mmCIF file of C-alpha atoms in Angstrom:
data_model
loop_
_atom_site.group_PDB
_atom_site.id
_atom_site.type_symbol
_atom_site.label_atom_id
_atom_site.label_comp_id
_atom_site.label_asym_id
_atom_site.label_seq_id
_atom_site.Cartn_x
_atom_site.Cartn_y
_atom_site.Cartn_z
ATOM 1 C CA MET C 1 13.146 27.896 -13.918
ATOM 2 C CA ARG C 2 17.239 28.361 -14.431
ATOM 3 C CA THR C 3 17.352 30.830 -11.372
ATOM 4 C CA GLN C 4 15.423 28.868 -8.475
ATOM 5 C CA ARG C 5 17.890 25.744 -10.690
ATOM 6 C CA ALA C 6 20.559 27.864 -10.489
ATOM 7 C CA THR C 7 20.012 28.915 -6.996
ATOM 8 C CA VAL C 8 19.648 25.105 -5.384
ATOM 9 C CA GLU C 9 22.348 24.256 -8.140
ATOM 10 C CA TYR C 10 24.608 26.943 -5.257
ATOM 11 C CA ILE C 11 22.789 25.618 -2.107
ATOM 12 C CA ALA C 12 23.771 21.767 -2.128
ATOM 13 C CA PRO C 13 27.352 22.121 -2.332
ATOM 14 C CA LEU C 14 26.978 24.305 0.828
ATOM 15 C CA LEU C 15 24.799 21.355 2.330
ATOM 16 C CA SER C 16 27.083 18.800 0.942
ATOM 17 C CA GLN C 17 30.210 21.378 3.326
ATOM 18 C CA LEU C 18 27.793 21.542 6.782
ATOM 19 C CA ALA C 19 26.903 17.734 6.444
ATOM 20 C CA GLN C 20 30.668 16.942 6.771
ATOM 21 C CA MET C 21 31.804 19.920 9.151
ATOM 22 C CA ALA C 22 27.874 18.160 11.962
ATOM 23 C CA GLU C 23 29.710 14.278 11.395
ATOM 24 C CA ARG C 24 33.623 16.164 12.135
ATOM 25 C CA ASP C 25 31.644 18.322 14.730
ATOM 26 C CA GLY C 26 29.962 15.168 16.422
ATOM 27 C CA LEU C 27 27.291 15.561 15.749
ATOM 28 C CA PRO C 28 25.016 12.814 13.303
ATOM 29 C CA GLU C 29 21.842 13.520 13.217
ATOM 30 C CA LEU C 30 22.930 16.651 12.236
ATOM 31 C CA ALA C 31 24.961 15.765 9.661
ATOM 32 C CA TYR C 32 22.057 13.278 8.697
ATOM 33 C CA LEU C 33 19.571 15.155 8.383
ATOM 34 C CA LEU C 34 21.694 17.596 5.810
ATOM 35 C CA ALA C 35 22.299 15.591 3.595
ATOM 36 C CA MET C 36 19.461 14.555 3.665
ATOM 37 C CA ALA C 37 18.478 17.897 2.355
ATOM 38 C CA ARG C 38 21.350 18.089 0.223
ATOM 39 C CA GLN C 39 20.600 14.629 -2.131
ATOM 40 C CA GLU C 40 16.422 16.681 -1.929
ATOM 41 C CA ALA C 41 18.193 20.335 -3.564
ATOM 42 C CA ALA C 42 20.536 17.497 -5.903
ATOM 43 C CA ASP C 43 16.873 16.144 -7.306
ATOM 44 C CA LEU C 44 15.069 19.339 -7.110
ATOM 45 C CA ALA C 45 17.297 21.349 -9.511
ATOM 46 C CA GLU C 46 17.760 18.171 -11.906
ATOM 47 C CA ARG C 47 13.922 18.619 -12.262
ATOM 48 C CA PHE C 48 14.194 21.786 -13.057
ATOM 49 C CA ALA C 49 16.497 21.298 -15.791
ATOM 50 C CA ASP C 50 14.239 18.213 -16.653
ATOM 51 C CA ALA C 51 11.114 21.214 -16.776
ATOM 52 C CA ASP C 52 14.142 23.320 -18.444
ATOM 53 C CA ASP C 53 14.990 20.388 -21.300
ATOM 54 C CA SER C 54 11.315 20.626 -22.320
ATOM 55 C CA MET C 55 10.237 24.571 -22.830
ATOM 56 C CA GLU C 56 13.585 24.673 -25.310
#
């Protein structure tokens, strides 16, 4: 779980940066989808953190 959590925590900010780039480049639909993916990654990281806490 920790590896998965670390991976998702690494990916979330990258998705945020990509969303900002897409918005800046005039691609609002792509920016929206990337922002949604970032939120999903953040939610998933939180679930992994909760699972790690419950295993300890």
